[in-house]
Amino acid sequence: MTLNIVHLVGRTGTDPEIRYFDSGKVKCRLTLAVNRINKKEDKPDWFELEIWGKTAEVAANYAKKGTLIGIQGSLKIDTWSDRNSGEKRSKPVINVDKLDLLGSKRDGENYNNNNSDENF
């Protein structure tokens, strides 16, 4: 048996980037800032999210920068070759299966108006 499940709750760090493919598929990418329970350090952990299908469209329409969301998904590792050096690169990405919009629309608007990028 194997298990690859990720649950995160945090605030979106970017506005969603949505892409429509000729095949009819839809992909949304955005970042998520998650504060640690240990408050010794103010900096959050950042995660890149990849969302597909109808859930991607919901994210694109409602998960603007600063929105509080919860996600469930799986961890994958994207790999590529650097264009300049040819070196292999990789980064972790959360492939989102479920998206929960938490809080109200006003919460996200107030958060955006009162905080800068450094305060996530």
CSV table of N, CA and C in Angstrom, one decimal:
chain,number,residue,atom,x,y,z
A,1,MET,N,0.8,-1.2,0.0
A,1,MET,CA,0.0,0.0,0.0
A,1,MET,C,0.9,1.2,0.0
A,2,THR,N,0.5,2.2,-0.8
A,2,THR,CA,1.2,3.5,-0.8
A,2,THR,C,0.2,4.6,-0.5
A,3,LEU,N,0.8,5.7,0.0
A,3,LEU,CA,-0.1,6.9,0.3
A,3,LEU,C,0.6,8.2,0.0
A,4,ASN,N,-0.1,9.0,-0.7
A,4,ASN,CA,0.4,10.3,-1.1
A,4,ASN,C,-0.7,11.3,-1.0
A,5,ILE,N,-1.0,11.8,0.2
A,5,ILE,CA,-2.1,12.8,0.4
A,5,ILE,C,-1.6,14.0,1.2
A,6,VAL,N,-1.9,15.2,0.7
A,6,VAL,CA,-1.5,16.4,1.3
A,6,VAL,C,-2.7,17.2,1.6
A,7,HIS,N,-2.8,17.7,2.8
A,7,HIS,CA,-3.9,18.6,3.3
A,7,HIS,C,-3.2,19.9,3.7
A,8,LEU,N,-3.6,21.1,3.2
A,8,LEU,CA,-3.0,22.3,3.5
A,8,LEU,C,-4.1,23.4,3.7
A,9,VAL,N,-3.9,24.3,4.6
A,9,VAL,CA,-4.8,25.5,4.7
A,9,VAL,C,-3.9,26.7,4.8
A,10,GLY,N,-4.2,27.7,3.9
A,10,GLY,CA,-3.4,28.9,3.9
A,10,GLY,C,-4.0,29.9,3.0
A,11,ARG,N,-3.2,31.0,2.7
A,11,ARG,CA,-3.7,32.1,1.9
A,11,ARG,C,-2.9,32.0,0.5
A,12,THR,N,-3.7,32.3,-0.5
A,12,THR,CA,-3.1,32.3,-1.9
A,12,THR,C,-2.1,33.5,-1.9
A,13,GLY,N,-0.9,33.2,-2.5
A,13,GLY,CA,0.1,34.3,-2.6
A,13,GLY,C,0.1,35.0,-3.9
A,14,THR,N,-0.6,34.5,-4.9
A,14,THR,CA,-0.6,35.1,-6.2
A,14,THR,C,-2.1,35.0,-6.7
A,15,ASP,N,-2.4,35.8,-7.7
A,15,ASP,CA,-3.6,35.6,-8.4
A,15,ASP,C,-3.5,34.3,-9.3
A,16,PRO,N,-4.5,33.6,-9.5
A,16,PRO,CA,-4.4,32.4,-10.3
A,16,PRO,C,-4.0,32.6,-11.7
A,17,GLU,N,-3.2,31.7,-12.3
A,17,GLU,CA,-2.8,31.7,-13.7
A,17,GLU,C,-3.6,30.6,-14.3
A,18,ILE,N,-4.5,30.9,-15.2
A,18,ILE,CA,-5.3,29.9,-15.8
A,18,ILE,C,-4.9,29.7,-17.3
A,19,ARG,N,-5.0,28.4,-17.7
A,19,ARG,CA,-4.6,28.1,-19.1
A,19,ARG,C,-5.6,27.1,-19.7
A,20,TYR,N,-6.1,27.5,-20.9
A,20,TYR,CA,-7.0,26.6,-21.6
A,20,TYR,C,-6.3,25.9,-22.7
A,21,PHE,N,-6.5,24.6,-22.8
A,21,PHE,CA,-5.8,23.8,-23.9
A,21,PHE,C,-6.7,23.5,-25.0
A,22,ASP,N,-6.2,23.3,-26.2
A,22,ASP,CA,-7.0,22.9,-27.4
A,22,ASP,C,-7.9,21.7,-27.1
A,23,SER,N,-7.4,20.8,-26.2
A,23,SER,CA,-8.1,19.6,-25.9
A,23,SER,C,-9.3,19.8,-25.1
A,24,GLY,N,-9.5,21.1,-24.6
A,24,GLY,CA,-10.6,21.4,-23.7
A,24,GLY,C,-10.3,21.3,-22.3
A,25,LYS,N,-9.1,20.9,-21.9
A,25,LYS,CA,-8.7,20.8,-20.5
A,25,LYS,C,-8.3,22.2,-20.0
A,26,VAL,N,-8.5,22.4,-18.7
A,26,VAL,CA,-8.2,23.7,-18.1
A,26,VAL,C,-7.2,23.4,-16.9
A,27,LYS,N,-6.2,24.3,-16.8
A,27,LYS,CA,-5.2,24.1,-15.7
A,27,LYS,C,-5.0,25.5,-15.1
A,28,CYS,N,-5.0,25.5,-13.7
A,28,CYS,CA,-4.8,26.7,-13.0
A,28,CYS,C,-3.5,26.5,-12.1
A,29,ARG,N,-2.7,27.5,-12.0
A,29,ARG,CA,-1.5,27.4,-11.1
A,29,ARG,C,-1.6,28.6,-10.2
A,30,LEU,N,-1.2,28.4,-8.9
A,30,LEU,CA,-1.1,29.5,-8.0
A,30,LEU,C,-0.2,29.0,-6.8
A,31,THR,N,0.1,30.0,-6.0
A,31,THR,CA,1.0,29.7,-4.8
A,31,THR,C,0.1,29.8,-3.6
A,32,LEU,N,0.6,29.0,-2.5
A,32,LEU,CA,-0.1,29.0,-1.3
A,32,LEU,C,0.9,29.2,-0.1
A,33,ALA,N,0.6,30.2,0.7
A,33,ALA,CA,1.4,30.5,1.9
A,33,ALA,C,0.8,29.8,3.1
A,34,VAL,N,1.5,29.0,3.8
A,34,VAL,CA,1.0,28.3,5.0
A,34,VAL,C,1.9,28.6,6.2
A,35,ASN,N,1.3,29.1,7.2
A,35,ASN,CA,2.1,29.4,8.4
A,35,ASN,C,2.3,28.2,9.2
A,36,ARG,N,3.4,28.0,9.8
A,36,ARG,CA,3.7,26.9,10.7
A,36,ARG,C,3.1,27.1,12.1
A,37,ILE,N,2.8,26.1,12.8
A,37,ILE,CA,2.2,26.2,14.1
A,37,ILE,C,3.3,26.9,15.1
A,38,ASN,N,4.5,26.5,14.9
A,38,ASN,CA,5.6,27.1,15.7
A,38,ASN,C,5.8,28.6,15.3
A,39,LYS,N,5.5,29.5,16.2
A,39,LYS,CA,5.6,30.9,15.9
A,39,LYS,C,7.0,31.6,16.0
A,40,LYS,N,8.0,30.8,16.2
A,40,LYS,CA,9.3,31.4,16.4
A,40,LYS,C,9.8,32.1,15.2
A,41,GLU,N,9.4,31.7,14.0
A,41,GLU,CA,9.8,32.4,12.8
A,41,GLU,C,8.5,32.8,12.0
A,42,ASP,N,8.5,34.1,11.6
A,42,ASP,CA,7.3,34.6,10.9
A,42,ASP,C,7.1,34.2,9.5
A,43,LYS,N,8.1,33.7,8.9
A,43,LYS,CA,8.0,33.3,7.4
A,43,LYS,C,7.2,32.1,7.2
A,44,PRO,N,6.3,32.1,6.2
A,44,PRO,CA,5.5,30.9,5.9
A,44,PRO,C,6.2,30.0,5.0
A,45,ASP,N,5.7,28.8,4.9
A,45,ASP,CA,6.1,27.8,3.9
A,45,ASP,C,5.3,28.1,2.6
A,46,TRP,N,5.9,28.1,1.5
A,46,TRP,CA,5.3,28.3,0.2
A,46,TRP,C,5.1,27.1,-0.6
A,47,PHE,N,4.0,26.9,-1.2
A,47,PHE,CA,3.7,25.7,-2.0
A,47,PHE,C,3.1,26.1,-3.4
A,48,GLU,N,3.5,25.5,-4.4
A,48,GLU,CA,3.0,25.7,-5.7
A,48,GLU,C,1.8,24.7,-5.9
A,49,LEU,N,0.7,25.2,-6.4
A,49,LEU,CA,-0.5,24.3,-6.6
A,49,LEU,C,-0.8,24.2,-8.1
A,50,GLU,N,-1.2,23.1,-8.5
A,50,GLU,CA,-1.6,22.8,-9.9
A,50,GLU,C,-3.0,22.2,-9.8
A,51,ILE,N,-4.0,22.9,-10.4
A,51,ILE,CA,-5.4,22.5,-10.3
A,51,ILE,C,-6.0,22.3,-11.7
A,52,TRP,N,-6.7,21.2,-12.0
A,52,TRP,CA,-7.3,20.9,-13.3
A,52,TRP,C,-8.8,20.9,-13.3
A,53,GLY,N,-9.4,21.1,-14.5
A,53,GLY,CA,-10.8,20.9,-14.7
A,53,GLY,C,-11.7,22.0,-14.1
A,54,LYS,N,-12.9,21.6,-13.7
A,54,LYS,CA,-13.8,22.5,-13.1
A,54,LYS,C,-13.3,23.2,-11.9
A,55,THR,N,-12.5,22.4,-11.1
A,55,THR,CA,-11.9,23.0,-9.9
A,55,THR,C,-11.0,24.1,-10.2
A,56,ALA,N,-10.2,24.0,-11.4
A,56,ALA,CA,-9.4,25.0,-11.8
A,56,ALA,C,-10.1,26.3,-12.2
A,57,GLU,N,-11.3,26.1,-12.8
A,57,GLU,CA,-12.1,27.3,-13.1
A,57,GLU,C,-12.7,28.0,-11.8
A,58,VAL,N,-13.0,27.2,-10.8
A,58,VAL,CA,-13.5,27.8,-9.5
A,58,VAL,C,-12.3,28.5,-8.9
A,59,ALA,N,-11.1,28.0,-8.9
A,59,ALA,CA,-10.0,28.7,-8.3
A,59,ALA,C,-9.7,30.0,-9.1
A,60,ALA,N,-9.8,29.9,-10.4
A,60,ALA,CA,-9.5,31.1,-11.2
A,60,ALA,C,-10.5,32.2,-10.9
A,61,ASN,N,-11.7,31.9,-10.6
A,61,ASN,CA,-12.8,32.9,-10.4
A,61,ASN,C,-12.8,33.4,-9.0
A,62,TYR,N,-12.4,32.5,-8.0
A,62,TYR,CA,-12.7,32.9,-6.6
A,62,TYR,C,-11.5,32.9,-5.7
A,63,ALA,N,-10.3,32.4,-6.1
A,63,ALA,CA,-9.2,32.3,-5.2
A,63,ALA,C,-8.1,33.3,-5.6
A,64,LYS,N,-8.5,34.6,-5.5
A,64,LYS,CA,-7.6,35.7,-5.8
A,64,LYS,C,-6.5,35.8,-4.7
A,65,LYS,N,-5.5,36.6,-4.9
A,65,LYS,CA,-4.4,36.7,-4.0
A,65,LYS,C,-4.9,37.1,-2.6
A,66,GLY,N,-4.5,36.4,-1.6
A,66,GLY,CA,-4.9,36.6,-0.2
A,66,GLY,C,-6.1,35.8,0.3
A,67,THR,N,-6.7,35.1,-0.6
A,67,THR,CA,-7.9,34.3,-0.3
A,67,THR,C,-7.5,33.1,0.6
A,68,LEU,N,-8.2,32.9,1.7
A,68,LEU,CA,-8.0,31.7,2.6
A,68,LEU,C,-8.6,30.5,1.9
A,69,ILE,N,-7.8,29.5,1.7
A,69,ILE,CA,-8.3,28.2,1.1
A,69,ILE,C,-7.8,27.0,1.8
A,70,GLY,N,-8.5,25.9,1.6
A,70,GLY,CA,-8.0,24.6,2.1
A,70,GLY,C,-7.9,23.7,0.8
A,71,ILE,N,-6.9,22.9,0.8
A,71,ILE,CA,-6.8,22.0,-0.4
A,71,ILE,C,-6.5,20.6,0.1
A,72,GLN,N,-6.8,19.6,-0.7
A,72,GLN,CA,-6.4,18.2,-0.6
A,72,GLN,C,-5.9,17.8,-1.9
A,73,GLY,N,-4.7,17.1,-1.9
A,73,GLY,CA,-4.2,16.7,-3.2
A,73,GLY,C,-3.0,15.7,-2.9
A,74,SER,N,-2.1,15.7,-3.9
A,74,SER,CA,-1.0,14.8,-3.8
A,74,SER,C,0.3,15.5,-4.3
A,75,LEU,N,1.4,15.1,-3.7
A,75,LEU,CA,2.7,15.7,-4.1
A,75,LEU,C,3.3,15.1,-5.3
A,76,LYS,N,3.7,15.9,-6.2
A,76,LYS,CA,4.5,15.4,-7.4
A,76,LYS,C,5.7,16.3,-7.5
A,77,ILE,N,6.7,15.7,-8.2
A,77,ILE,CA,7.9,16.5,-8.5
A,77,ILE,C,8.0,16.8,-10.0
A,78,ASP,N,8.0,18.1,-10.3
A,78,ASP,CA,8.2,18.5,-11.7
A,78,ASP,C,9.7,18.5,-12.0
A,79,THR,N,10.1,18.0,-13.1
A,79,THR,CA,11.6,18.0,-13.5
A,79,THR,C,11.7,18.6,-14.9
A,80,TRP,N,12.8,19.3,-15.1
A,80,TRP,CA,13.1,19.9,-16.4
A,80,TRP,C,14.6,20.2,-16.5
A,81,SER,N,15.0,20.5,-17.7
A,81,SER,CA,16.4,20.9,-17.9
A,81,SER,C,16.5,22.4,-18.1
A,82,ASP,N,17.4,23.0,-17.3
A,82,ASP,CA,17.6,24.4,-17.4
A,82,ASP,C,18.0,24.9,-18.8
A,83,ARG,N,17.3,25.9,-19.3
A,83,ARG,CA,17.6,26.4,-20.7
A,83,ARG,C,19.0,26.9,-20.9
A,84,ASN,N,19.5,27.5,-19.9
A,84,ASN,CA,20.9,28.1,-20.0
A,84,ASN,C,22.0,27.2,-19.8
A,85,SER,N,21.9,26.4,-18.7
A,85,SER,CA,23.0,25.5,-18.3
A,85,SER,C,22.8,24.1,-18.7
A,86,GLY,N,21.6,23.7,-19.0
A,86,GLY,CA,21.3,22.3,-19.3
A,86,GLY,C,21.2,21.4,-18.1
A,87,GLU,N,21.4,22.0,-16.9
A,87,GLU,CA,21.3,21.2,-15.7
A,87,GLU,C,19.9,20.7,-15.4
A,88,LYS,N,19.8,19.6,-14.8
A,88,LYS,CA,18.4,19.1,-14.4
A,88,LYS,C,18.0,19.9,-13.2
A,89,ARG,N,16.7,20.3,-13.2
A,89,ARG,CA,16.1,21.0,-12.1
A,89,ARG,C,14.8,20.3,-11.7
A,90,SER,N,14.4,20.5,-10.5
A,90,SER,CA,13.1,19.9,-10.0
A,90,SER,C,12.5,20.8,-8.9
A,91,LYS,N,11.2,20.7,-8.7
A,91,LYS,CA,10.5,21.4,-7.7
A,91,LYS,C,9.2,20.6,-7.3
A,92,PRO,N,8.9,20.7,-6.0
A,92,PRO,CA,7.7,20.0,-5.6
A,92,PRO,C,6.4,20.8,-6.0
A,93,VAL,N,5.4,20.1,-6.4
A,93,VAL,CA,4.1,20.8,-6.8
A,93,VAL,C,3.0,19.9,-6.2
A,94,ILE,N,2.0,20.6,-5.6
A,94,ILE,CA,0.8,19.9,-5.1
A,94,ILE,C,-0.2,19.8,-6.2
A,95,ASN,N,-0.6,18.6,-6.6
A,95,ASN,CA,-1.6,18.4,-7.6
A,95,ASN,C,-3.0,18.3,-6.8
A,96,VAL,N,-3.8,19.4,-6.9
A,96,VAL,CA,-5.0,19.6,-6.1
A,96,VAL,C,-6.1,18.8,-6.6
A,97,ASP,N,-6.7,18.0,-5.7
A,97,ASP,CA,-8.0,17.2,-6.1
A,97,ASP,C,-9.2,17.9,-5.6
A,98,LYS,N,-9.1,18.6,-4.4
A,98,LYS,CA,-10.2,19.2,-3.8
A,98,LYS,C,-9.8,20.6,-3.3
A,99,LEU,N,-10.7,21.6,-3.5
A,99,LEU,CA,-10.4,23.0,-3.1
A,99,LEU,C,-11.6,23.4,-2.3
A,100,ASP,N,-11.3,24.0,-1.1
A,100,ASP,CA,-12.4,24.6,-0.3
A,100,ASP,C,-12.1,26.1,-0.1
A,101,LEU,N,-13.0,26.9,-0.4
A,101,LEU,CA,-12.9,28.3,-0.2
A,101,LEU,C,-13.3,28.6,1.2
A,102,LEU,N,-12.4,29.1,2.0
A,102,LEU,CA,-12.7,29.4,3.4
A,102,LEU,C,-12.9,30.9,3.7
A,103,GLY,N,-13.6,31.2,4.6
A,103,GLY,CA,-13.8,32.6,4.9
A,103,GLY,C,-14.8,33.2,3.9
A,104,SER,N,-14.9,34.6,3.9
A,104,SER,CA,-15.8,35.2,3.0
A,104,SER,C,-15.0,36.0,2.0
A,105,LYS,N,-15.7,36.5,1.0
A,105,LYS,CA,-15.1,37.3,0.0
A,105,LYS,C,-14.5,38.6,0.6
A,106,ARG,N,-15.2,39.2,1.6
A,106,ARG,CA,-14.7,40.4,2.2
A,106,ARG,C,-13.4,40.1,3.0
A,107,ASP,N,-13.2,38.9,3.5
A,107,ASP,CA,-12.0,38.5,4.2
A,107,ASP,C,-10.8,38.7,3.3
A,108,GLY,N,-10.9,38.1,2.1
A,108,GLY,CA,-9.8,38.2,1.1
A,108,GLY,C,-9.5,39.6,0.7
A,109,GLU,N,-10.6,40.4,0.5
A,109,GLU,CA,-10.4,41.8,0.1
A,109,GLU,C,-9.7,42.6,1.2
A,110,ASN,N,-10.1,42.4,2.5
A,110,ASN,CA,-9.5,43.1,3.6
A,110,ASN,C,-8.1,42.7,3.8
A,111,TYR,N,-7.8,41.4,3.5
A,111,TYR,CA,-6.4,40.9,3.7
A,111,TYR,C,-5.5,41.6,2.6
A,112,ASN,N,-6.0,41.6,1.4
A,112,ASN,CA,-5.2,42.2,0.3
A,112,ASN,C,-5.0,43.7,0.6
A,113,ASN,N,-5.9,44.4,1.1
A,113,ASN,CA,-5.8,45.9,1.4
A,113,ASN,C,-4.8,46.2,2.5
A,114,ASN,N,-4.7,45.2,3.5
A,114,ASN,CA,-3.9,45.5,4.7
A,114,ASN,C,-2.6,44.8,4.7
A,115,ASN,N,-2.2,44.0,3.8
A,115,ASN,CA,-1.0,43.3,3.8
A,115,ASN,C,-0.2,43.4,2.5
A,116,SER,N,1.1,43.3,2.7
A,116,SER,CA,2.0,43.3,1.5
A,116,SER,C,2.5,41.9,1.3
A,117,ASP,N,3.2,41.6,0.2
A,117,ASP,CA,3.7,40.3,-0.1
A,117,ASP,C,4.6,39.8,1.0
A,118,GLU,N,5.3,40.6,1.7
A,118,GLU,CA,6.3,40.2,2.8
A,118,GLU,C,5.6,39.7,4.0
A,119,ASN,N,4.3,40.0,4.2
A,119,ASN,CA,3.6,39.7,5.4
A,119,ASN,C,2.8,38.4,5.4
A,120,PHE,N,2.9,37.6,4.4
A,120,PHE,CA,2.2,36.4,4.4
A,120,PHE,C,2.5,35.5,5.5
